[in-house]
Coordinates of C-alpha atoms in Angstrom, one line a residue:
Chain A
M1 CA 73.2 75.9 117.0
E2 CA 75.2 77.3 119.9
Y3 CA 77.8 79.9 118.9
V4 CA 79.0 80.8 122.4
S5 CA 79.3 78.0 124.9
P6 CA 78.3 78.4 128.6
E7 CA 82.0 78.6 129.4
G8 CA 82.3 81.7 127.1
L9 CA 84.2 80.1 124.3
R10 CA 83.3 80.4 120.6
L11 CA 83.3 77.7 118.0
D12 CA 86.9 78.3 117.1
G13 CA 88.0 78.5 120.7
R14 CA 88.2 82.3 121.0
R15 CA 86.7 84.4 123.7
P16 CA 84.0 86.9 122.6
M17 CA 86.3 89.8 122.7
E18 CA 89.3 88.0 121.1
M19 CA 90.5 88.7 117.5
R20 CA 91.7 86.2 115.0
Q21 CA 95.3 85.9 114.2
I22 CA 96.5 88.9 112.1
R23 CA 99.3 88.8 109.7
A24 CA 100.5 91.4 107.2
E25 CA 103.2 91.4 104.5
I26 CA 104.3 94.5 102.5
G27 CA 105.6 94.5 99.0
A28 CA 103.9 91.4 97.7
V29 CA 103.5 92.8 94.1
S30 CA 106.9 93.9 92.9
K31 CA 105.7 96.0 89.9
A32 CA 103.1 97.9 91.9
D33 CA 103.9 101.3 93.5
G34 CA 102.6 99.8 96.8
S35 CA 101.2 96.5 97.8
A36 CA 100.3 94.4 100.8
I37 CA 98.9 91.1 101.9
F38 CA 96.6 91.1 104.9
E39 CA 95.3 88.0 106.7
M40 CA 92.7 87.9 109.5
G41 CA 92.5 84.2 110.4
N42 CA 91.6 82.4 107.3
T43 CA 90.6 85.5 105.4
K44 CA 93.4 86.5 103.0
V45 CA 93.4 89.7 100.9
I46 CA 96.0 91.2 98.6
A47 CA 96.0 94.9 97.6
A48 CA 98.0 96.8 95.0
V49 CA 98.2 100.5 94.5
Y50 CA 99.3 102.2 91.3
G51 CA 99.9 105.9 91.3
P52 CA 99.7 108.7 91.8
R53 CA 100.0 108.8 88.0
E54 CA 98.6 110.5 85.0
V55 CA 94.8 110.3 84.6
Q56 CA 94.1 107.8 81.9
N57 CA 90.7 109.2 80.9
R58 CA 91.3 112.9 80.4
N59 CA 87.7 114.0 80.9
Q60 CA 87.7 112.4 84.4
Q61 CA 90.6 114.6 85.5
I62 CA 90.1 116.9 88.4
S63 CA 92.2 120.0 88.5
S64 CA 92.2 120.5 92.3
H65 CA 92.8 117.0 93.7
A66 CA 93.5 113.4 92.9
L67 CA 91.0 110.9 91.4
V68 CA 90.8 107.7 93.5
R69 CA 89.5 104.6 91.9
C70 CA 89.1 101.2 93.5
E71 CA 88.4 97.8 92.1
Y72 CA 87.4 94.9 94.3
S73 CA 87.2 91.3 93.2
M74 CA 87.0 87.9 94.8
A75 CA 89.0 85.0 93.4
N76 CA 86.8 82.1 92.2
F77 CA 88.6 79.8 94.5
S78 CA 88.2 82.0 97.6
T79 CA 85.0 80.5 98.9
G80 CA 83.8 77.0 99.4
D81 CA 81.3 77.2 96.6
R82 CA 83.2 77.9 93.4
M83 CA 81.2 80.7 91.8
R84 CA 81.8 82.4 88.5
K85 CA 80.5 85.9 89.0
P86 CA 81.0 88.6 86.4
K87 CA 83.3 91.4 87.4
G88 CA 80.6 94.1 87.7
D89 CA 78.2 92.3 90.0
R90 CA 76.3 94.3 92.6
R91 CA 78.3 93.2 95.7
S92 CA 81.7 93.9 94.1
T93 CA 80.5 97.4 93.0
E94 CA 79.2 98.2 96.4
I95 CA 82.4 97.1 98.2
S96 CA 84.5 98.9 95.6
L97 CA 82.6 102.1 96.3
V98 CA 82.9 101.6 100.1
I99 CA 86.6 101.2 99.9
R100 CA 87.0 104.1 97.6
Q101 CA 85.0 106.4 99.8
T102 CA 86.9 105.3 102.9
M103 CA 90.3 105.8 101.3
E104 CA 89.3 109.1 99.7
A105 CA 88.5 110.4 103.2
C106 CA 92.0 109.8 104.5
I107 CA 94.2 110.4 101.4
L108 CA 95.3 114.0 101.2
T109 CA 94.1 114.3 97.6
H110 CA 94.6 118.1 97.4
L111 CA 98.4 117.5 97.4
L112 CA 98.2 115.5 94.2
P113 CA 96.1 117.5 91.7
R114 CA 95.3 116.2 88.2
S115 CA 96.5 112.7 89.1
Q116 CA 94.9 109.3 89.6
I117 CA 95.4 106.7 92.3
D118 CA 94.2 103.1 91.5
I119 CA 93.6 100.6 94.3
Y120 CA 93.1 97.0 93.3
V121 CA 91.9 94.6 96.1
Q122 CA 91.5 90.9 95.6
V123 CA 90.2 88.3 98.1
L124 CA 92.3 85.2 98.0
Q125 CA 90.6 83.4 100.9
A126 CA 87.2 84.4 102.4
D127 CA 86.2 83.4 105.9
G128 CA 84.2 86.3 107.1
G129 CA 85.3 89.9 107.6
T130 CA 86.5 90.3 104.0
R131 CA 85.4 93.9 103.9
S132 CA 87.5 94.8 106.9
A133 CA 90.5 92.9 105.6
C134 CA 90.2 94.7 102.3
I135 CA 90.3 98.1 104.0
N136 CA 93.3 97.1 106.1
A137 CA 95.2 95.8 103.1
A138 CA 94.4 98.9 101.1
T139 CA 95.7 101.1 103.9
L140 CA 98.9 99.2 104.1
A141 CA 99.3 99.4 100.3
L142 CA 98.7 103.1 100.2
A143 CA 101.3 103.7 103.0
D144 CA 103.8 101.5 101.1
A145 CA 103.2 103.6 97.9
G146 CA 104.2 106.8 99.8
I147 CA 100.8 108.5 99.3
P148 CA 100.2 111.2 101.9
M149 CA 97.4 110.3 104.3
R150 CA 96.1 112.0 107.3
D151 CA 95.8 108.8 109.3
L152 CA 95.8 105.0 108.8
V153 CA 92.3 103.6 108.3
T154 CA 91.7 100.4 110.1
S155 CA 88.6 98.3 110.0
C156 CA 87.1 95.5 112.0
S157 CA 83.7 93.8 112.3
A158 CA 81.7 92.8 115.3
G159 CA 78.4 90.9 115.9
Y160 CA 75.9 89.9 118.4
L161 CA 74.9 86.2 118.9
N162 CA 73.5 84.3 121.8
S163 CA 73.1 87.6 123.7
T164 CA 76.8 88.2 123.5
P165 CA 78.7 90.8 121.5
L166 CA 81.4 89.1 119.4
L167 CA 84.5 90.6 117.9
D168 CA 85.8 89.7 114.4
L169 CA 83.3 87.3 113.1
N170 CA 84.3 84.3 111.1
Y171 CA 82.2 82.8 108.3
V172 CA 80.1 80.5 110.5
E173 CA 79.2 83.3 112.8
D174 CA 78.6 85.6 109.9
S175 CA 76.2 83.1 108.3
A176 CA 74.2 82.7 111.5
G177 CA 71.9 85.6 110.5
G178 CA 72.7 87.8 113.4
P179 CA 73.7 91.4 113.4
D180 CA 77.0 92.2 111.7
V181 CA 78.6 95.6 112.2
T182 CA 81.6 96.7 110.1
L183 CA 83.4 99.7 111.4
G184 CA 86.3 101.8 110.0
I185 CA 88.1 104.3 112.2
L186 CA 91.0 106.8 112.0
P187 CA 92.7 105.8 115.3
K188 CA 94.9 108.9 115.7
L189 CA 92.1 111.3 115.0
D190 CA 89.6 109.1 116.8
K191 CA 87.0 109.4 114.1
V192 CA 84.6 106.9 112.6
T193 CA 85.0 106.8 108.8
L194 CA 82.9 103.8 107.9
L195 CA 79.9 102.2 109.6
Q196 CA 77.9 99.4 108.0
M197 CA 75.4 97.1 109.6
D198 CA 73.3 94.1 108.5
S199 CA 70.1 92.8 110.3
K200 CA 68.5 94.4 113.3
L201 CA 70.0 95.4 116.6
P202 CA 68.6 97.4 119.6
I203 CA 70.1 100.8 119.9
D204 CA 71.6 100.3 123.4
I205 CA 73.3 97.0 122.3
L206 CA 74.6 98.7 119.1
E207 CA 76.7 101.0 121.2
N208 CA 78.3 98.1 123.0
V209 CA 79.0 96.3 119.7
M210 CA 80.4 99.5 118.2
Q211 CA 82.6 100.0 121.2
L212 CA 83.9 96.4 120.8
A213 CA 84.6 97.0 117.2
I214 CA 86.5 100.2 118.0
E215 CA 88.7 98.3 120.4
G216 CA 89.4 95.8 117.6
C217 CA 90.2 98.6 115.1
K218 CA 92.7 100.1 117.6
A219 CA 94.4 96.7 118.1
I220 CA 94.7 96.3 114.3
A221 CA 96.1 99.9 114.1
N222 CA 98.8 99.0 116.6
Y223 CA 99.8 96.0 114.6
I224 CA 99.8 97.8 111.3
R225 CA 101.9 100.6 112.9
E226 CA 104.5 98.0 114.0
V227 CA 104.6 96.5 110.5
L228 CA 105.1 99.8 108.8
L229 CA 107.7 101.0 111.2
E230 CA 109.7 97.9 110.8
N231 CA 109.4 98.1 107.0
T232 CA 110.5 101.8 107.0
K233 CA 113.6 101.1 109.2
Q234 CA 114.5 98.2 107.0
L235 CA 114.3 100.2 103.8
E236 CA 116.5 102.9 105.4
Y237 CA 119.3 100.7 106.6
R238 CA 119.4 98.7 103.4
R239 CA 119.8 101.8 101.3
G240 CA 122.8 102.9 103.3
V241 CA 124.4 106.3 102.7
Chain B
M1 CA 109.3 92.7 107.0
R2 CA 109.6 93.3 103.3
E3 CA 110.8 89.9 101.9
I4 CA 113.4 89.8 99.2
Q5 CA 111.7 87.9 96.4
L6 CA 114.4 85.3 95.6
P7 CA 114.3 81.5 95.8
L8 CA 116.8 81.1 98.6
S9 CA 118.1 77.8 99.9
Q10 CA 118.4 77.4 103.7
T11 CA 122.1 78.2 103.7
Q12 CA 121.7 81.2 101.5
K13 CA 118.8 82.4 103.7
V14 CA 121.0 82.3 106.8
R15 CA 123.9 84.1 105.0
L16 CA 121.6 86.8 103.6
Q17 CA 120.0 87.3 107.0
K18 CA 123.5 87.6 108.6
A19 CA 124.6 90.2 106.0
L20 CA 121.4 92.2 106.5
E21 CA 121.8 92.1 110.3
Q22 CA 125.3 93.4 109.9
L23 CA 124.0 96.2 107.7
E24 CA 121.4 97.1 110.3
S25 CA 124.1 97.3 113.0
L26 CA 126.2 99.5 110.8
S27 CA 123.3 101.9 110.2
T28 CA 123.3 105.0 112.4
K29 CA 121.1 105.0 115.5
V30 CA 119.9 108.5 114.6
N31 CA 118.4 107.2 111.3
S32 CA 116.6 104.3 113.1
D33 CA 115.1 106.6 115.7
A34 CA 114.1 109.2 113.0
S35 CA 111.9 106.7 111.1
V36 CA 108.3 107.6 111.3
I37 CA 105.1 106.3 109.8
I38 CA 101.8 107.9 108.9
A39 CA 100.2 109.8 111.8
D40 CA 103.3 109.6 114.1
S41 CA 104.0 112.6 116.1
I42 CA 107.2 114.5 115.4
H43 CA 108.8 116.2 118.4
V44 CA 109.6 119.8 117.7
N45 CA 110.5 122.7 119.9
H46 CA 107.6 125.1 119.3
E47 CA 109.4 128.1 120.8
D48 CA 111.9 128.1 117.9
G49 CA 109.1 128.5 115.3
V50 CA 109.6 125.5 113.1
L51 CA 108.6 125.3 109.5
K52 CA 106.6 122.3 108.5
G53 CA 107.8 120.9 105.2
H54 CA 106.9 118.0 102.9
G55 CA 105.3 115.0 104.5
T56 CA 104.1 116.7 107.6
A57 CA 100.8 118.2 108.7
D58 CA 99.5 120.2 111.6
L59 CA 97.0 118.4 114.0
N60 CA 95.8 120.3 117.0
G61 CA 99.1 122.2 117.2
E62 CA 101.1 119.1 116.9
V63 CA 103.3 118.1 114.0
V64 CA 102.4 114.7 112.6
A65 CA 103.8 112.8 109.6
T66 CA 101.7 112.1 106.6
L67 CA 104.2 109.7 105.0
C68 CA 106.3 106.7 106.0
G69 CA 109.9 107.8 105.9
V70 CA 112.7 109.5 107.9
V71 CA 112.5 112.9 109.6
E72 CA 115.0 115.4 108.4
R73 CA 115.7 118.7 110.1
V74 CA 117.4 121.6 108.3
N75 CA 117.6 124.6 110.5
K76 CA 114.0 125.4 111.3
L77 CA 112.6 123.2 108.5
V78 CA 111.3 119.8 109.5
Y79 CA 110.2 117.4 106.7
V80 CA 109.8 113.7 106.1
R81 CA 112.0 112.2 103.5
A82 CA 109.7 109.5 101.9
L83 CA 111.4 106.3 100.9
R84 CA 109.1 104.4 98.6
S85 CA 107.2 107.0 96.6
R86 CA 107.0 108.5 93.2
Y87 CA 109.6 110.9 92.0
K88 CA 109.5 114.4 93.3
P89 CA 111.0 116.7 90.7
E90 CA 113.5 119.4 91.4
V91 CA 114.8 122.0 88.9
G92 CA 118.0 120.9 87.3
D93 CA 117.4 117.1 87.9
I94 CA 118.5 114.8 85.1
V95 CA 115.7 112.5 84.2
I96 CA 115.0 109.8 81.7
G97 CA 111.5 109.5 80.3
R98 CA 109.5 107.5 77.8
V99 CA 107.5 109.4 75.1
V100 CA 103.8 108.5 75.5
E101 CA 102.2 111.1 73.2
V102 CA 103.2 113.5 70.5
A103 CA 100.9 116.5 70.7
Q104 CA 101.0 120.0 69.1
K105 CA 104.4 121.5 69.6
R106 CA 105.2 119.1 72.5
W107 CA 106.0 115.6 73.6
R108 CA 104.5 114.1 76.7
L109 CA 106.9 111.9 78.7
E110 CA 106.3 109.4 81.4
I111 CA 108.9 110.0 84.1
N112 CA 107.5 108.2 87.1
Y113 CA 105.8 111.4 88.4
N114 CA 102.2 112.2 89.3
Q115 CA 101.6 113.5 85.8
D116 CA 103.3 113.2 82.5
A117 CA 106.1 115.7 81.8
V118 CA 106.0 118.1 78.9
L119 CA 109.0 118.6 76.5
L120 CA 108.3 121.5 74.2
L121 CA 109.7 121.7 70.7
S122 CA 111.2 125.0 71.6
S123 CA 113.0 123.6 74.6
M124 CA 115.3 121.3 72.8
N125 CA 118.1 121.4 70.2
M126 CA 117.2 120.5 66.7
P127 CA 119.0 117.4 65.3
D128 CA 120.8 119.4 62.7
G129 CA 122.3 121.6 65.5
V130 CA 121.2 124.9 64.0
Q131 CA 119.9 127.4 66.4
R132 CA 116.8 128.9 64.7
R133 CA 113.1 129.5 65.2
R134 CA 110.8 126.4 65.0
T135 CA 108.6 126.5 62.0
A136 CA 105.4 124.7 61.0
V137 CA 107.6 122.2 59.1
D138 CA 109.3 121.3 62.3
E139 CA 106.0 120.7 63.9
L140 CA 105.0 118.3 61.2
N141 CA 108.4 116.5 61.5
M142 CA 108.1 116.1 65.3
R143 CA 107.6 112.3 65.0
C144 CA 110.9 112.1 63.1
I145 CA 112.7 113.4 66.2
F146 CA 110.9 111.5 68.9
E147 CA 108.1 109.1 68.4
E148 CA 105.9 107.2 70.8
N149 CA 107.9 104.9 73.2
D150 CA 111.2 106.5 72.5
V151 CA 113.5 106.8 75.5
V152 CA 114.6 110.4 76.0
C153 CA 117.1 112.0 78.4
A154 CA 116.3 115.5 79.6
E155 CA 116.6 118.0 82.4
V156 CA 113.8 119.3 84.7
R157 CA 113.1 122.9 83.8
G158 CA 110.4 123.7 86.3
F159 CA 106.7 123.8 86.8
Q160 CA 104.4 125.8 84.5
H161 CA 100.7 126.3 84.5
D162 CA 100.1 123.2 82.5
G163 CA 102.4 120.9 84.5
L164 CA 106.1 119.9 84.7
H165 CA 108.3 121.1 81.9
L166 CA 111.6 119.5 80.7
Q167 CA 114.3 120.8 78.5
A168 CA 117.0 119.2 76.4
R169 CA 119.3 122.0 75.3
S170 CA 122.7 120.2 75.4
R171 CA 124.3 117.6 73.2
K172 CA 124.2 115.1 76.0
Y173 CA 120.5 115.1 76.2
G174 CA 118.1 113.7 73.6
K175 CA 117.2 110.3 72.3
L176 CA 118.8 107.2 73.8
N177 CA 119.7 104.3 71.4
R178 CA 121.3 100.9 71.6
G179 CA 120.9 100.0 75.3
Q180 CA 118.6 99.0 78.1
L181 CA 116.3 101.0 80.2
L182 CA 115.8 99.9 83.8
T183 CA 113.4 101.2 86.4
V184 CA 114.3 101.2 90.1
P185 CA 112.6 103.0 93.1
P186 CA 113.7 106.7 92.9
Y187 CA 114.9 106.7 96.6
L188 CA 117.8 104.4 95.6
V189 CA 119.3 107.0 93.3
K190 CA 121.1 109.7 95.2
R191 CA 121.4 113.2 93.8
Q192 CA 124.9 113.9 92.7
K193 CA 126.9 116.3 90.6
Q194 CA 127.5 113.8 87.9
H195 CA 124.7 111.5 86.5
F196 CA 126.3 110.7 83.2
H197 CA 129.0 108.1 83.5
H198 CA 131.3 106.6 80.8
L199 CA 132.6 103.2 81.7
E200 CA 135.7 103.3 79.4
E201 CA 136.9 99.8 80.1
F202 CA 133.6 98.4 79.0
G203 CA 132.7 100.9 76.3
I204 CA 129.3 101.7 77.7
D205 CA 127.4 104.7 78.9
L206 CA 125.5 104.8 82.2
I207 CA 122.9 107.4 83.0
L208 CA 121.4 107.4 86.5
G209 CA 118.2 109.3 86.2
C210 CA 117.0 111.0 89.4
N211 CA 113.5 109.6 88.7
G212 CA 114.7 106.0 89.0
F213 CA 115.0 105.3 85.3
I214 CA 118.5 104.1 84.5
W215 CA 120.0 103.8 81.1
V216 CA 122.8 101.4 80.2
G217 CA 123.8 101.7 76.6
E218 CA 126.6 101.7 74.1
H219 CA 129.0 104.6 74.4
V220 CA 128.2 107.6 72.1
E221 CA 130.7 110.3 71.5
A222 CA 129.1 113.7 71.6
K223 CA 131.5 115.1 69.0
D224 CA 130.7 112.4 66.5
D225 CA 127.2 113.9 66.1
M226 CA 128.6 117.2 65.0
I227 CA 130.9 115.6 62.4
E228 CA 128.0 113.4 61.1
D229 CA 125.8 116.4 60.9
Q230 CA 128.3 118.3 58.8
V231 CA 128.7 115.3 56.5
S232 CA 124.9 115.2 56.2
Q233 CA 124.7 118.8 55.3
S234 CA 127.4 118.6 52.8
D235 CA 125.8 115.7 51.1
S236 CA 122.5 117.6 51.0
Q237 CA 120.7 114.7 52.6
V238 CA 117.4 114.9 54.4
L239 CA 117.8 116.8 57.6
F240 CA 116.1 114.1 59.7
P241 CA 117.2 110.4 59.7
N242 CA 115.0 108.3 57.4
K243 CA 113.5 105.7 59.7
N244 CA 112.3 103.5 56.9
C245 CA 115.7 102.9 55.4
V246 CA 116.8 99.3 55.8
S247 CA 119.9 99.4 53.7
L248 CA 123.0 97.5 54.7
E249 CA 124.7 100.8 55.5
E250 CA 122.0 101.6 58.1
Q251 CA 122.1 98.2 59.6
E252 CA 125.9 98.4 59.9
K253 CA 125.6 101.8 61.6
N254 CA 123.1 100.4 64.2
Y255 CA 125.1 97.3 64.9
T256 CA 126.6 96.8 68.3
I257 CA 129.3 94.2 68.7
L258 CA 128.6 91.2 70.9
E259 CA 131.2 92.1 73.5
T260 CA 129.6 95.5 74.1
R261 CA 126.2 93.9 74.3
K262 CA 127.4 91.5 76.9
Y263 CA 128.9 94.4 79.0
I264 CA 125.6 96.3 78.7
S265 CA 123.7 93.2 80.0
R266 CA 126.1 92.7 82.8
A267 CA 125.8 96.3 83.9
A268 CA 122.0 96.1 83.7
N269 CA 122.0 93.0 85.8
A270 CA 124.2 94.7 88.4
V271 CA 121.6 97.5 88.7
R272 CA 118.9 94.9 89.0
V273 CA 120.7 93.1 91.8
L274 CA 121.1 96.4 93.7
S275 CA 117.4 97.2 93.2
T276 CA 116.3 93.7 94.4
L277 CA 118.4 94.1 97.6
G278 CA 117.3 97.7 98.1
F279 CA 120.9 99.1 98.2
N280 CA 121.9 102.5 97.1
I281 CA 122.8 102.7 93.4
T282 CA 126.1 104.6 92.7
L283 CA 128.7 104.2 90.0
E284 CA 131.3 102.7 92.4
I285 CA 128.9 100.0 93.6
I286 CA 127.9 99.1 90.1
K287 CA 131.5 98.9 89.0
G288 CA 132.2 96.7 92.0
I289 CA 129.5 94.3 91.1
I290 CA 130.5 94.1 87.5
D291 CA 134.1 93.4 88.5
L292 CA 133.0 90.8 91.0
S293 CA 131.0 88.9 88.4
L294 CA 133.8 89.1 85.9
S295 CA 136.4 87.9 88.4
M296 CA 134.1 84.9 89.2
N297 CA 133.7 84.2 85.4
L298 CA 130.0 84.3 86.1
D299 CA 127.5 84.0 83.2
I300 CA 125.4 87.1 82.7
H301 CA 122.1 85.4 83.6
D302 CA 123.7 83.9 86.8
M303 CA 124.0 87.4 88.1
L304 CA 120.3 87.4 88.9
G305 CA 120.5 84.1 90.8
S306 CA 120.2 83.7 94.5
E307 CA 123.9 82.8 95.1
F308 CA 125.2 86.0 93.5
C309 CA 122.7 88.2 95.3
V310 CA 123.7 86.8 98.7
L311 CA 127.3 87.3 97.8
V312 CA 126.6 91.0 96.8
A313 CA 124.9 91.5 100.1
E314 CA 127.9 90.1 102.0
K315 CA 130.3 92.2 100.0
E316 CA 128.2 95.4 100.6
A317 CA 128.3 94.6 104.4
E318 CA 132.1 94.3 104.2
R319 CA 132.3 97.5 102.2
R320 CA 130.2 99.6 104.6
S321 CA 132.0 98.1 107.6
S322 CA 135.4 99.1 106.2
M323 CA 134.1 102.6 105.3
K324 CA 132.9 103.0 108.8
K325 CA 136.2 102.0 110.3
R326 CA 138.0 104.4 107.9
R327 CA 135.8 107.3 109.0

């Protein structure tokens, strides 16, 4: 199968360094303290944040900083094969832990001692890059909830197929068995906060693929910044006073 | 970008969009420019020696925001006023909370804060009004005063080593009965001198808690409690009201007439409309919405419909426009 045509076009008509259409919506869950929907192409993720609030399990309370919990789930209808996985399966647990660690690194937890922040992420449509979309949705939801953070975490994936680095893989490219790099960065601080990779990749090509993913993360950061600024201005002028 | 979650028809959508655009044009340019999001740089004059306040952080000698909100500058203090966030207590705030736990000598109240607030038995007036030391009998009878899921009005006392403390030392504080509790984002409730309002023409009380909890209930005269207490003492009845009593006398005492209940629901729906649209919640605006719905002979449930919400948005745009011209 040919994933990149000789003219340099991918299966869905994108160039190798082109990202899928991004869309974000804030305030999708009215009862949550913060919520967001994030779409990358056909991948659609909804995130809700509750808190900072009282720790529900008293023995888990930390006196110096906040306790961050994350729960990731995929809707049964989100993939082509309708699967009925139990909630605690291995993949969900692993992704929940990844999102929690990524968010814990950027939330200023020491400002919220003895409290708990719950992040719930659900994939509504999966078409590759679900991990990145979840992290972006969680970042938007945390910003909407007014939780202090040192920077906005943005995430993007990249791959390497037909001797070409590709940005923002979709499902078909992801299933091709080639290398898949998921990267999360703090764009203002210019730090990498998450790096995951499947399959094998030579070290010199890894740097090229990583650089491509960093460019993608920064593009997503610019878009998220615009969305949040528009939302903040809107809240202010609606409130009045 | 934040959609108003209402089923709007095409005409209503256009009208609402027009009203919101008018509100945006009426908003001051300074506020629009002062909006920041997380990791935005805030321009400060370093020679003046600025103080970095809430919502800011230092990054390589540069002041950056850690919240989405509006930058405020007070003399040398620079801070970010967060919009959507949990309540930030200040000493003296009037708050409304829900009892979540009755522990030893204290109640724990949920007040939309990072942690539960604490109301000590010694920080409130006893129901009989007598000023005396609290005894072990009082501790055993704590559930007769407030039990789980009661709605309580109190005042922020301050932070202690074990968390946020409240107090309820006046007649106007205490348990809230015969009404509705509403929750709105705290940034919509402005801090004012008066948070207890009596709407005389409707016979209802309105308490705008600083934490976003709003109580709309039947009017209660503070003096009546004293008279009742004296009657109770003279009759040598039990000091605390007997909750298990279901006699006709008790039912009659707790009954609220239909007219008052309708006004309570109308006021509650007015607050809900303001919360849905994201407008500031003050007594004048609530009264205006109630009067608007009454003048239109609108049913109470129709106040939450799309048509009335769009109308409220248009009226608010007119009101702010006229206020701006008057200024």
